[in-house]
Amino acid sequence: LNFSCALGGPIGGWVGDRLSTWSRFHGRPLTAQLSVTAGIVLFIVILLALPREWQTLPVMATLITMFGLTASWAGVGCNSPLLLELVDERSTARVIALLNAISGAASAMFGGPVVGLLAEVMGYVVPADNSTVELMPQEDRERNSAALTKALVAGTIPPWGLCLIAFTLLHFTYKRDVQLAVPARSAGAGGKSEGDSTVTDALIAQNVEPPPPPPVALAEALADCEPTEQTACMTSQN
């Protein structure tokens, strides 16, 4: 699973780039939607639909590999590219680090305890003598296995469903967020950072007028253009 997830990252980045080329403001949210939907479907099939038999081991391995290859697209194909585009470049690293910290801490703090609690609610029983699984009666093993399966599904599918809803909302908010972010970043480039101030001072020393930030109308027009077409957009606006 870890190996397939490692391969799924570059695949998710490639899919996100291709879909973004196809649709400027819908490609990356669609990438995340496809990833979450594939993860939900494969997870349910692996845990609930596939019999627990040795004969199904190759099928289970194939499905787990497919899960790793497809369920890891959202972060690299949608979340990180959107943050790089919307967040001020002076705060990009901090925001991405905060996102990774929150997601990692939440899964570490709540994943295991929540699944354990749900398993006990759904019938998981720890043997009184703390015996190993091999020494447990077959009936108890089957009951605990069913309880753990239900707990995993109940602890993962609802959060993934909320993620799917959030990514769906990006289809309606992404374009507006970009149009609001571009003028703000353009205004922030007017010599406020240390590097920009140095360049501006050098131009003034040479009696050269520093270039003004682009007007809001031009910034909004550039937000609607693909990155490779922004030169043509600037020409048409002029």
PDB file of C-alpha atoms in Angstrom:
ATOM      1  CA  LEU A   1       0.000   0.000   0.000  1.00  0.00           C
ATOM      2  CA  ASN A   2       2.795   2.429   0.876  1.00  0.00           C
ATOM      3  CA  PHE A   3       4.565   1.694  -2.410  1.00  0.00           C
ATOM      4  CA  SER A   4       1.399   2.249  -4.440  1.00  0.00           C
ATOM      5  CA  CYS A   5       0.704   5.494  -2.558  1.00  0.00           C
ATOM      6  CA  ALA A   6       4.225   6.658  -3.402  1.00  0.00           C
ATOM      7  CA  LEU A   7       3.508   6.002  -7.079  1.00  0.00           C
ATOM      8  CA  GLY A   8       0.062   7.549  -6.792  1.00  0.00           C
ATOM      9  CA  GLY A   9       1.486  10.953  -5.841  1.00  0.00           C
ATOM     10  CA  PRO A  10       3.211  11.662  -9.192  1.00  0.00           C
ATOM     11  CA  ILE A  11       0.213  10.206 -11.025  1.00  0.00           C
ATOM     12  CA  GLY A  12      -2.103  12.536  -9.119  1.00  0.00           C
ATOM     13  CA  GLY A  13       0.087  15.525  -9.939  1.00  0.00           C
ATOM     14  CA  TRP A  14       0.062  14.611 -13.635  1.00  0.00           C
ATOM     15  CA  VAL A  15      -3.722  14.118 -13.659  1.00  0.00           C
ATOM     16  CA  GLY A  16      -4.227  17.442 -11.866  1.00  0.00           C
ATOM     17  CA  ASP A  17      -2.062  19.289 -14.397  1.00  0.00           C
ATOM     18  CA  ARG A  18      -3.829  17.696 -17.362  1.00  0.00           C
ATOM     19  CA  LEU A  19      -7.312  18.390 -16.022  1.00  0.00           C
ATOM     20  CA  SER A  20      -6.286  21.948 -15.125  1.00  0.00           C
ATOM     21  CA  THR A  21      -5.249  22.457 -18.750  1.00  0.00           C
ATOM     22  CA  TRP A  22      -8.625  21.109 -19.833  1.00  0.00           C
ATOM     23  CA  SER A  23     -10.546  23.388 -17.423  1.00  0.00           C
ATOM     24  CA  ARG A  24      -8.855  26.276 -15.609  1.00  0.00           C
ATOM     25  CA  PHE A  25     -11.177  26.383 -12.594  1.00  0.00           C
ATOM     26  CA  HIS A  26     -12.710  22.911 -12.559  1.00  0.00           C
ATOM     27  CA  GLY A  27      -9.842  20.554 -13.385  1.00  0.00           C
ATOM     28  CA  ARG A  28      -8.145  20.444  -9.989  1.00  0.00           C
ATOM     29  CA  PRO A  29     -11.369  20.131  -7.951  1.00  0.00           C
ATOM     30  CA  LEU A  30     -12.375  17.324 -10.318  1.00  0.00           C
ATOM     31  CA  THR A  31      -9.036  15.611  -9.653  1.00  0.00           C
ATOM     32  CA  ALA A  32      -9.754  15.607  -5.924  1.00  0.00           C
ATOM     33  CA  GLN A  33     -13.320  14.415  -6.470  1.00  0.00           C
ATOM     34  CA  LEU A  34     -12.151  11.482  -8.592  1.00  0.00           C
ATOM     35  CA  SER A  35      -9.565  10.549  -5.965  1.00  0.00           C
ATOM     36  CA  VAL A  36     -11.966  10.641  -3.013  1.00  0.00           C
ATOM     37  CA  THR A  37     -14.702   8.802  -4.913  1.00  0.00           C
ATOM     38  CA  ALA A  38     -12.301   6.060  -6.003  1.00  0.00           C
ATOM     39  CA  GLY A  39     -11.022   5.745  -2.455  1.00  0.00           C
ATOM     40  CA  ILE A  40     -14.533   5.391  -0.996  1.00  0.00           C
ATOM     41  CA  VAL A  41     -15.635   2.800  -3.546  1.00  0.00           C
ATOM     42  CA  LEU A  42     -12.469   0.691  -3.310  1.00  0.00           C
ATOM     43  CA  PHE A  43     -12.405   0.865   0.491  1.00  0.00           C
ATOM     44  CA  ILE A  44     -15.991  -0.389   0.740  1.00  0.00           C
ATOM     45  CA  VAL A  45     -15.354  -3.181  -1.759  1.00  0.00           C
ATOM     46  CA  ILE A  46     -12.183  -4.308   0.039  1.00  0.00           C
ATOM     47  CA  LEU A  47     -13.768  -4.372   3.490  1.00  0.00           C
ATOM     48  CA  LEU A  48     -17.393  -5.327   2.838  1.00  0.00           C
ATOM     49  CA  ALA A  49     -17.747  -7.005  -0.542  1.00  0.00           C
ATOM     50  CA  LEU A  50     -14.655  -9.180  -0.794  1.00  0.00           C
ATOM     51  CA  PRO A  51     -14.784 -12.571   0.962  1.00  0.00           C
ATOM     52  CA  ARG A  52     -12.068 -13.288   3.524  1.00  0.00           C
ATOM     53  CA  GLU A  53     -10.621 -16.301   1.741  1.00  0.00           C
ATOM     54  CA  TRP A  54      -7.193 -17.268   0.459  1.00  0.00           C
ATOM     55  CA  GLN A  55      -8.588 -17.559  -3.053  1.00  0.00           C
ATOM     56  CA  THR A  56      -9.399 -13.847  -3.104  1.00  0.00           C
ATOM     57  CA  LEU A  57      -5.925 -12.734  -1.997  1.00  0.00           C
ATOM     58  CA  PRO A  58      -4.762 -11.728  -5.526  1.00  0.00           C
ATOM     59  CA  VAL A  59      -7.953  -9.733  -6.044  1.00  0.00           C
ATOM     60  CA  MET A  60      -7.523  -8.001  -2.695  1.00  0.00           C
ATOM     61  CA  ALA A  61      -3.890  -7.157  -3.478  1.00  0.00           C
ATOM     62  CA  THR A  62      -4.960  -5.679  -6.808  1.00  0.00           C
ATOM     63  CA  LEU A  63      -7.692  -3.581  -5.207  1.00  0.00           C
ATOM     64  CA  ILE A  64      -5.347  -2.353  -2.457  1.00  0.00           C
ATOM     65  CA  THR A  65      -2.810  -1.335  -5.115  1.00  0.00           C
ATOM     66  CA  MET A  66      -5.516   0.517  -7.048  1.00  0.00           C
ATOM     67  CA  PHE A  67      -6.549   2.227  -3.816  1.00  0.00           C
ATOM     68  CA  GLY A  68      -3.021   3.485  -3.225  1.00  0.00           C
ATOM     69  CA  LEU A  69      -2.637   4.656  -6.823  1.00  0.00           C
ATOM     70  CA  THR A  70      -5.873   6.672  -6.870  1.00  0.00           C
ATOM     71  CA  ALA A  71      -6.650   7.750  -3.301  1.00  0.00           C
ATOM     72  CA  SER A  72      -3.535   9.934  -2.998  1.00  0.00           C
ATOM     73  CA  TRP A  73      -4.314  12.544  -5.657  1.00  0.00           C
ATOM     74  CA  ALA A  74      -6.115  15.207  -3.639  1.00  0.00           C
ATOM     75  CA  GLY A  75      -3.096  16.667  -1.873  1.00  0.00           C
ATOM     76  CA  VAL A  76      -0.703  16.886  -4.823  1.00  0.00           C
ATOM     77  CA  GLY A  77      -3.279  17.429  -7.567  1.00  0.00           C
ATOM     78  CA  CYS A  78      -5.534  19.957  -5.836  1.00  0.00           C
ATOM     79  CA  ASN A  79      -4.673  21.171  -2.330  1.00  0.00           C
ATOM     80  CA  SER A  80      -1.040  22.202  -2.774  1.00  0.00           C
ATOM     81  CA  PRO A  81      -1.442  23.807  -6.243  1.00  0.00           C
ATOM     82  CA  LEU A  82      -4.449  25.822  -5.035  1.00  0.00           C
ATOM     83  CA  LEU A  83      -2.565  27.081  -1.998  1.00  0.00           C
ATOM     84  CA  LEU A  84       0.429  28.052  -4.141  1.00  0.00           C
ATOM     85  CA  GLU A  85      -1.890  30.079  -6.342  1.00  0.00           C
ATOM     86  CA  LEU A  86      -4.098  31.702  -3.709  1.00  0.00           C
ATOM     87  CA  VAL A  87      -1.813  32.337  -0.736  1.00  0.00           C
ATOM     88  CA  ASP A  88       0.615  35.239  -0.676  1.00  0.00           C
ATOM     89  CA  GLU A  89       4.019  33.951  -1.729  1.00  0.00           C
ATOM     90  CA  ARG A  90       5.570  35.270   1.497  1.00  0.00           C
ATOM     91  CA  SER A  91       3.308  32.930   3.500  1.00  0.00           C
ATOM     92  CA  THR A  92       3.076  29.913   1.195  1.00  0.00           C
ATOM     93  CA  ALA A  93       5.497  27.668   3.087  1.00  0.00           C
ATOM     94  CA  ARG A  94       3.875  28.405   6.436  1.00  0.00           C
ATOM     95  CA  VAL A  95       0.360  27.713   5.134  1.00  0.00           C
ATOM     96  CA  ILE A  96       1.321  24.418   3.479  1.00  0.00           C
ATOM     97  CA  ALA A  97       3.217  23.358   6.617  1.00  0.00           C
ATOM     98  CA  LEU A  98       0.160  24.206   8.719  1.00  0.00           C
ATOM     99  CA  LEU A  99      -2.086  22.172   6.400  1.00  0.00           C
ATOM    100  CA  ASN A 100       0.210  19.141   6.646  1.00  0.00           C
ATOM    101  CA  ALA A 101       0.505  19.512  10.412  1.00  0.00           C
ATOM    102  CA  ILE A 102      -3.258  19.712  10.925  1.00  0.00           C
ATOM    103  CA  SER A 103      -4.057  16.773   8.649  1.00  0.00           C
ATOM    104  CA  GLY A 104      -1.281  14.603  10.079  1.00  0.00           C
ATOM    105  CA  ALA A 105      -2.059  15.450  13.688  1.00  0.00           C
ATOM    106  CA  ALA A 106      -5.791  14.910  13.218  1.00  0.00           C
ATOM    107  CA  SER A 107      -5.333  11.453  11.714  1.00  0.00           C
ATOM    108  CA  ALA A 108      -2.799  10.450  14.383  1.00  0.00           C
ATOM    109  CA  MET A 109      -4.838  11.779  17.316  1.00  0.00           C
ATOM    110  CA  PHE A 110      -8.341  10.745  16.293  1.00  0.00           C
ATOM    111  CA  GLY A 111      -7.980   7.885  13.774  1.00  0.00           C
ATOM    112  CA  GLY A 112      -6.958   5.034  16.049  1.00  0.00           C
ATOM    113  CA  PRO A 113      -8.960   6.031  19.153  1.00  0.00           C
ATOM    114  CA  VAL A 114     -12.155   6.663  17.171  1.00  0.00           C
ATOM    115  CA  VAL A 115     -11.939   3.333  15.344  1.00  0.00           C
ATOM    116  CA  GLY A 116     -11.206   1.539  18.624  1.00  0.00           C
ATOM    117  CA  LEU A 117     -14.188   3.138  20.332  1.00  0.00           C
ATOM    118  CA  LEU A 118     -16.492   2.363  17.409  1.00  0.00           C
ATOM    119  CA  ALA A 119     -15.277  -1.246  17.362  1.00  0.00           C
ATOM    120  CA  GLU A 120     -16.209  -1.687  21.026  1.00  0.00           C
ATOM    121  CA  VAL A 121     -19.612  -0.130  20.399  1.00  0.00           C
ATOM    122  CA  MET A 122     -20.157  -2.534  17.484  1.00  0.00           C
ATOM    123  CA  GLY A 123     -19.382  -5.654  19.487  1.00  0.00           C
ATOM    124  CA  TYR A 124     -15.608  -6.061  19.733  1.00  0.00           C
ATOM    125  CA  VAL A 125     -14.736  -7.928  22.923  1.00  0.00           C
ATOM    126  CA  VAL A 126     -11.263  -8.299  24.430  1.00  0.00           C
ATOM    127  CA  PRO A 127     -10.751 -11.766  25.960  1.00  0.00           C
ATOM    128  CA  ALA A 128     -10.701 -11.772  29.731  1.00  0.00           C
ATOM    129  CA  ASP A 129      -7.443 -13.696  29.851  1.00  0.00           C
ATOM    130  CA  ASN A 130      -5.814 -11.457  27.167  1.00  0.00           C
ATOM    131  CA  SER A 131      -5.193 -14.504  25.003  1.00  0.00           C
ATOM    132  CA  THR A 132      -3.802 -14.122  21.494  1.00  0.00           C
ATOM    133  CA  VAL A 133      -5.922 -14.280  18.370  1.00  0.00           C
ATOM    134  CA  GLU A 134      -4.799 -17.829  17.630  1.00  0.00           C
ATOM    135  CA  LEU A 135      -6.181 -19.015  20.993  1.00  0.00           C
ATOM    136  CA  MET A 136      -9.546 -17.263  20.654  1.00  0.00           C
ATOM    137  CA  PRO A 137     -12.616 -19.307  19.680  1.00  0.00           C
ATOM    138  CA  GLN A 138     -13.566 -19.028  16.013  1.00  0.00           C
ATOM    139  CA  GLU A 139     -16.877 -17.403  16.875  1.00  0.00           C
ATOM    140  CA  ASP A 140     -15.186 -14.631  18.862  1.00  0.00           C
ATOM    141  CA  ARG A 141     -12.635 -14.064  16.105  1.00  0.00           C
ATOM    142  CA  GLU A 142     -15.362 -13.663  13.489  1.00  0.00           C
ATOM    143  CA  ARG A 143     -17.352 -11.318  15.745  1.00  0.00           C
ATOM    144  CA  ASN A 144     -14.341  -9.117  16.432  1.00  0.00           C
ATOM    145  CA  SER A 145     -13.366  -9.107  12.757  1.00  0.00           C
ATOM    146  CA  ALA A 146     -16.857  -7.953  11.781  1.00  0.00           C
ATOM    147  CA  ALA A 147     -16.818  -5.267  14.489  1.00  0.00           C
ATOM    148  CA  LEU A 148     -13.441  -3.926  13.336  1.00  0.00           C
ATOM    149  CA  THR A 149     -14.601  -3.883   9.719  1.00  0.00           C
ATOM    150  CA  LYS A 150     -17.723  -1.895  10.566  1.00  0.00           C
ATOM    151  CA  ALA A 151     -15.681   0.472  12.734  1.00  0.00           C
ATOM    152  CA  LEU A 152     -13.191   1.144   9.922  1.00  0.00           C
ATOM    153  CA  VAL A 153     -15.999   1.899   7.495  1.00  0.00           C
ATOM    154  CA  ALA A 154     -17.865   4.107   9.977  1.00  0.00           C
ATOM    155  CA  GLY A 155     -14.691   5.952  10.943  1.00  0.00           C
ATOM    156  CA  THR A 156     -13.467   6.708   7.415  1.00  0.00           C
ATOM    157  CA  ILE A 157     -16.379   6.962   4.962  1.00  0.00           C
ATOM    158  CA  PRO A 158     -18.191   9.914   6.653  1.00  0.00           C
ATOM    159  CA  PRO A 159     -15.017  12.091   6.799  1.00  0.00           C
ATOM    160  CA  TRP A 160     -14.266  11.224   3.180  1.00  0.00           C
ATOM    161  CA  GLY A 161     -17.833  12.174   2.319  1.00  0.00           C
ATOM    162  CA  LEU A 162     -17.301  15.586   3.911  1.00  0.00           C
ATOM    163  CA  CYS A 163     -14.085  15.959   1.886  1.00  0.00           C
ATOM    164  CA  LEU A 164     -16.010  15.144  -1.284  1.00  0.00           C
ATOM    165  CA  ILE A 165     -18.567  17.848  -0.470  1.00  0.00           C
ATOM    166  CA  ALA A 166     -15.791  20.372   0.220  1.00  0.00           C
ATOM    167  CA  PHE A 167     -14.044  19.615  -3.074  1.00  0.00           C
ATOM    168  CA  THR A 168     -17.385  19.938  -4.884  1.00  0.00           C
ATOM    169  CA  LEU A 169     -17.830  23.438  -3.462  1.00  0.00           C
ATOM    170  CA  LEU A 170     -14.512  24.446  -5.043  1.00  0.00           C
ATOM    171  CA  HIS A 171     -16.230  24.389  -8.444  1.00  0.00           C
ATOM    172  CA  PHE A 172     -18.229  27.411  -7.266  1.00  0.00           C
ATOM    173  CA  THR A 173     -15.606  29.283  -5.218  1.00  0.00           C
ATOM    174  CA  TYR A 174     -12.229  28.676  -6.917  1.00  0.00           C
ATOM    175  CA  LYS A 175     -12.596  31.246  -9.703  1.00  0.00           C
ATOM    176  CA  ARG A 176     -13.776  33.977  -7.335  1.00  0.00           C
ATOM    177  CA  ASP A 177     -10.956  33.240  -4.906  1.00  0.00           C
ATOM    178  CA  VAL A 178      -8.374  33.563  -7.697  1.00  0.00           C
ATOM    179  CA  GLN A 179      -9.881  36.854  -8.859  1.00  0.00           C
ATOM    180  CA  LEU A 180      -9.694  38.184  -5.300  1.00  0.00           C
ATOM    181  CA  ALA A 181      -6.188  36.865  -4.687  1.00  0.00           C
ATOM    182  CA  VAL A 182      -4.509  38.229  -7.836  1.00  0.00           C
ATOM    183  CA  PRO A 183      -5.209  41.945  -7.139  1.00  0.00           C
ATOM    184  CA  ALA A 184      -4.186  41.475  -3.502  1.00  0.00           C
ATOM    185  CA  ARG A 185      -0.901  39.860  -4.472  1.00  0.00           C
ATOM    186  CA  SER A 186      -0.308  42.507  -7.124  1.00  0.00           C
ATOM    187  CA  ALA A 187      -0.894  45.256  -4.565  1.00  0.00           C
ATOM    188  CA  GLY A 188       1.468  43.517  -2.171  1.00  0.00           C
ATOM    189  CA  ALA A 189       4.175  43.566  -4.836  1.00  0.00           C
ATOM    190  CA  GLY A 190       4.405  47.348  -4.793  1.00  0.00           C
ATOM    191  CA  GLY A 191       7.710  47.477  -2.925  1.00  0.00           C
ATOM    192  CA  LYS A 192       6.674  46.243   0.513  1.00  0.00           C
ATOM    193  CA  SER A 193       9.046  43.278   0.709  1.00  0.00           C
ATOM    194  CA  GLU A 194      12.756  43.735   1.276  1.00  0.00           C
ATOM    195  CA  GLY A 195      13.688  42.463  -2.197  1.00  0.00           C
ATOM    196  CA  ASP A 196      11.149  44.700  -3.915  1.00  0.00           C
ATOM    197  CA  SER A 197      12.302  47.708  -1.910  1.00  0.00           C
ATOM    198  CA  THR A 198      15.893  47.127  -3.043  1.00  0.00           C
ATOM    199  CA  VAL A 199      14.861  46.996  -6.695  1.00  0.00           C
ATOM    200  CA  THR A 200      12.703  50.095  -6.339  1.00  0.00           C
ATOM    201  CA  ASP A 201      15.504  52.069  -4.619  1.00  0.00           C
ATOM    202  CA  ALA A 202      17.908  51.085  -7.400  1.00  0.00           C
ATOM    203  CA  LEU A 203      15.499  52.306 -10.066  1.00  0.00           C
ATOM    204  CA  ILE A 204      14.959  55.599  -8.253  1.00  0.00           C
ATOM    205  CA  ALA A 205      18.728  56.084  -7.939  1.00  0.00           C
ATOM    206  CA  GLN A 206      19.003  55.761 -11.718  1.00  0.00           C
ATOM    207  CA  ASN A 207      16.134  58.231 -12.246  1.00  0.00           C
ATOM    208  CA  VAL A 208      13.944  55.443 -13.584  1.00  0.00           C
ATOM    209  CA  GLU A 209      10.288  55.404 -12.606  1.00  0.00           C
ATOM    210  CA  PRO A 210       9.396  52.069 -10.937  1.00  0.00           C
ATOM    211  CA  PRO A 211       6.684  50.194 -12.827  1.00  0.00           C
ATOM    212  CA  PRO A 212       3.250  50.481 -11.221  1.00  0.00           C
ATOM    213  CA  PRO A 213       1.365  47.359 -10.157  1.00  0.00           C
ATOM    214  CA  PRO A 214      -1.070  46.071 -12.785  1.00  0.00           C
ATOM    215  CA  PRO A 215      -4.577  47.552 -12.600  1.00  0.00           C
ATOM    216  CA  VAL A 216      -7.311  45.494 -10.997  1.00  0.00           C
ATOM    217  CA  ALA A 217      -9.062  44.922 -14.334  1.00  0.00           C
ATOM    218  CA  LEU A 218      -5.886  43.502 -15.874  1.00  0.00           C
ATOM    219  CA  ALA A 219      -5.214  41.354 -12.821  1.00  0.00           C
ATOM    220  CA  GLU A 220      -8.720  39.899 -12.996  1.00  0.00           C
ATOM    221  CA  ALA A 221      -8.279  39.236 -16.716  1.00  0.00           C
ATOM    222  CA  LEU A 222      -5.000  37.412 -16.070  1.00  0.00           C
ATOM    223  CA  ALA A 223      -6.717  35.311 -13.424  1.00  0.00           C
ATOM    224  CA  ASP A 224      -9.045  33.949 -16.108  1.00  0.00           C
ATOM    225  CA  CYS A 225      -6.163  32.984 -18.420  1.00  0.00           C
ATOM    226  CA  GLU A 226      -4.048  29.898 -18.457  1.00  0.00           C
ATOM    227  CA  PRO A 227      -0.475  30.577 -17.253  1.00  0.00           C
ATOM    228  CA  THR A 228       0.882  29.857 -20.746  1.00  0.00           C
ATOM    229  CA  GLU A 229      -1.545  32.343 -22.302  1.00  0.00           C
ATOM    230  CA  GLN A 230      -1.055  35.311 -19.972  1.00  0.00           C
ATOM    231  CA  THR A 231       1.221  37.154 -22.418  1.00  0.00           C
ATOM    232  CA  ALA A 232      -1.480  37.037 -25.071  1.00  0.00           C
ATOM    233  CA  CYS A 233      -4.057  38.155 -22.528  1.00  0.00           C
ATOM    234  CA  MET A 234      -1.934  41.164 -21.560  1.00  0.00           C
ATOM    235  CA  THR A 235      -1.552  42.105 -25.237  1.00  0.00           C
ATOM    236  CA  SER A 236      -5.284  41.893 -25.833  1.00  0.00           C
ATOM    237  CA  GLN A 237      -6.003  44.021 -22.747  1.00  0.00           C
ATOM    238  CA  ASN A 238      -3.573  46.699 -23.945  1.00  0.00           C
TER     239      ASN A 238
END
